[in-house]
Amino acid sequence: MSDDTGIAFSTTVIAYPKPHYALLYENGTKAHDILDSMQVNAINNFTIRFKKTIIENEDYGLYRLSINNTFGETDIHITVMPQRK
């Protein structure tokens, strides 16, 4: 079964140099079929966006967004749950 409401989320990062990022499933594999983009807002200020239009049951669960550059790394834990009706 699929859900056509989709998901979208973003985070803003202050970093120098420009960060690298990866959205991973809980088991550490790279998330697939989720569109991603990074926008430069200002010097050293970036917004990372993720979007998926059609959600399958296997898309619900825990994700880890790993963000890093030469000076450090951070992980953000994300839970995607079905919306209540």
PDB file of C-alpha atoms in Angstrom:
ATOM      1  CA  MET A   1       0.000   0.000   0.000  1.00  0.00           C
ATOM      2  CA  SER A   2       1.252   3.506  -0.748  1.00  0.00           C
ATOM      3  CA  ASP A   3       0.465   6.926   0.668  1.00  0.00           C
ATOM      4  CA  ASP A   4       0.266   9.798  -1.808  1.00  0.00           C
ATOM      5  CA  THR A   5       0.647  12.584   0.760  1.00  0.00           C
ATOM      6  CA  GLY A   6       4.445  12.312   0.739  1.00  0.00           C
ATOM      7  CA  ILE A   7       7.079  13.541   3.142  1.00  0.00           C
ATOM      8  CA  ALA A   8       9.296  16.614   3.160  1.00  0.00           C
ATOM      9  CA  PHE A   9      11.790  17.838   5.727  1.00  0.00           C
ATOM     10  CA  SER A  10      14.805  20.104   5.889  1.00  0.00           C
ATOM     11  CA  THR A  11      17.550  21.332   8.166  1.00  0.00           C
ATOM     12  CA  THR A  12      19.752  24.426   8.115  1.00  0.00           C
ATOM     13  CA  VAL A  13      23.482  24.048   8.724  1.00  0.00           C
ATOM     14  CA  ILE A  14      26.141  26.650   9.454  1.00  0.00           C
ATOM     15  CA  ALA A  15      29.435  25.230   8.224  1.00  0.00           C
ATOM     16  CA  TYR A  16      32.766  26.027   6.621  1.00  0.00           C
ATOM     17  CA  PRO A  17      33.791  24.497   4.345  1.00  0.00           C
ATOM     18  CA  LYS A  18      30.614  23.348   2.555  1.00  0.00           C
ATOM     19  CA  PRO A  19      29.289  20.196   4.267  1.00  0.00           C
ATOM     20  CA  HIS A  20      28.680  16.769   2.786  1.00  0.00           C
ATOM     21  CA  TYR A  21      25.582  14.833   3.807  1.00  0.00           C
ATOM     22  CA  ALA A  22      23.987  11.410   3.514  1.00  0.00           C
ATOM     23  CA  LEU A  23      20.524  10.205   4.502  1.00  0.00           C
ATOM     24  CA  LEU A  24      20.821   6.626   5.755  1.00  0.00           C
ATOM     25  CA  TYR A  25      18.347   3.974   6.825  1.00  0.00           C
ATOM     26  CA  GLU A  26      18.585   2.704  10.395  1.00  0.00           C
ATOM     27  CA  ASN A  27      20.753  -0.220   9.201  1.00  0.00           C
ATOM     28  CA  GLY A  28      23.307   2.225   7.696  1.00  0.00           C
ATOM     29  CA  THR A  29      22.475   1.787   4.003  1.00  0.00           C
ATOM     30  CA  LYS A  30      21.836   4.854   1.862  1.00  0.00           C
ATOM     31  CA  ALA A  31      18.179   5.880   1.570  1.00  0.00           C
ATOM     32  CA  HIS A  32      16.878   5.583  -1.990  1.00  0.00           C
ATOM     33  CA  ASP A  33      14.184   7.335  -4.006  1.00  0.00           C
ATOM     34  CA  ILE A  34      14.218  10.397  -1.726  1.00  0.00           C
ATOM     35  CA  LEU A  35      15.021  13.585  -3.604  1.00  0.00           C
ATOM     36  CA  ASP A  36      17.597  15.780  -1.904  1.00  0.00           C
ATOM     37  CA  SER A  37      19.064  19.207  -2.498  1.00  0.00           C
ATOM     38  CA  MET A  38      21.294  21.699  -0.745  1.00  0.00           C
ATOM     39  CA  GLN A  39      20.725  25.437  -1.072  1.00  0.00           C
ATOM     40  CA  VAL A  40      23.265  28.098  -0.150  1.00  0.00           C
ATOM     41  CA  ASN A  41      21.416  30.738   1.903  1.00  0.00           C
ATOM     42  CA  ALA A  42      24.364  32.965   2.766  1.00  0.00           C
ATOM     43  CA  ILE A  43      28.074  32.609   3.391  1.00  0.00           C
ATOM     44  CA  ASN A  44      28.578  29.374   5.387  1.00  0.00           C
ATOM     45  CA  ASN A  45      24.778  28.836   5.697  1.00  0.00           C
ATOM     46  CA  PHE A  46      23.114  25.905   3.909  1.00  0.00           C
ATOM     47  CA  THR A  47      19.636  24.333   3.873  1.00  0.00           C
ATOM     48  CA  ILE A  48      19.436  20.619   3.097  1.00  0.00           C
ATOM     49  CA  ARG A  49      16.013  19.458   1.866  1.00  0.00           C
ATOM     50  CA  PHE A  50      14.512  16.007   1.373  1.00  0.00           C
ATOM     51  CA  LYS A  51      11.269  15.101  -0.385  1.00  0.00           C
ATOM     52  CA  LYS A  52       9.423  11.984  -1.461  1.00  0.00           C
ATOM     53  CA  THR A  53       5.998  12.198  -3.086  1.00  0.00           C
ATOM     54  CA  ILE A  54       4.744   8.622  -2.793  1.00  0.00           C
ATOM     55  CA  ILE A  55       5.474   6.745   0.428  1.00  0.00           C
ATOM     56  CA  GLU A  56       5.544   2.950   0.662  1.00  0.00           C
ATOM     57  CA  ASN A  57       5.226   1.053   3.956  1.00  0.00           C
ATOM     58  CA  GLU A  58       8.978   0.330   3.930  1.00  0.00           C
ATOM     59  CA  ASP A  59       9.673   4.097   3.929  1.00  0.00           C
ATOM     60  CA  TYR A  60       8.339   4.462   7.480  1.00  0.00           C
ATOM     61  CA  GLY A  61      10.890   4.067  10.235  1.00  0.00           C
ATOM     62  CA  LEU A  62      14.135   5.501  11.510  1.00  0.00           C
ATOM     63  CA  TYR A  63      16.690   7.401   9.443  1.00  0.00           C
ATOM     64  CA  ARG A  64      20.022   9.008  10.232  1.00  0.00           C
ATOM     65  CA  LEU A  65      21.130  12.194   8.487  1.00  0.00           C
ATOM     66  CA  SER A  66      24.922  12.355   8.634  1.00  0.00           C
ATOM     67  CA  ILE A  67      26.448  15.803   7.965  1.00  0.00           C
ATOM     68  CA  ASN A  68      30.204  16.380   7.911  1.00  0.00           C
ATOM     69  CA  ASN A  69      33.103  18.456   6.656  1.00  0.00           C
ATOM     70  CA  THR A  70      36.831  18.549   7.407  1.00  0.00           C
ATOM     71  CA  PHE A  71      36.210  20.084  10.849  1.00  0.00           C
ATOM     72  CA  GLY A  72      33.538  17.798  12.234  1.00  0.00           C
ATOM     73  CA  GLU A  73      30.493  15.615  11.920  1.00  0.00           C
ATOM     74  CA  THR A  74      26.978  15.454  13.327  1.00  0.00           C
ATOM     75  CA  ASP A  75      24.129  12.975  13.082  1.00  0.00           C
ATOM     76  CA  ILE A  76      20.435  13.819  13.160  1.00  0.00           C
ATOM     77  CA  HIS A  77      17.980  11.018  13.892  1.00  0.00           C
ATOM     78  CA  ILE A  78      14.640  11.180  12.053  1.00  0.00           C
ATOM     79  CA  THR A  79      11.500   9.088  12.544  1.00  0.00           C
ATOM     80  CA  VAL A  80       8.997   8.894   9.671  1.00  0.00           C
ATOM     81  CA  MET A  81       5.567   7.739  10.854  1.00  0.00           C
ATOM     82  CA  PRO A  82       2.202   7.477   9.103  1.00  0.00           C
ATOM     83  CA  GLN A  83      -0.074  10.408   9.776  1.00  0.00           C
ATOM     84  CA  ARG A  84      -3.150   9.671  11.866  1.00  0.00           C
ATOM     85  CA  LYS A  85      -6.510  10.042  10.203  1.00  0.00           C
TER      86      LYS A  85
END
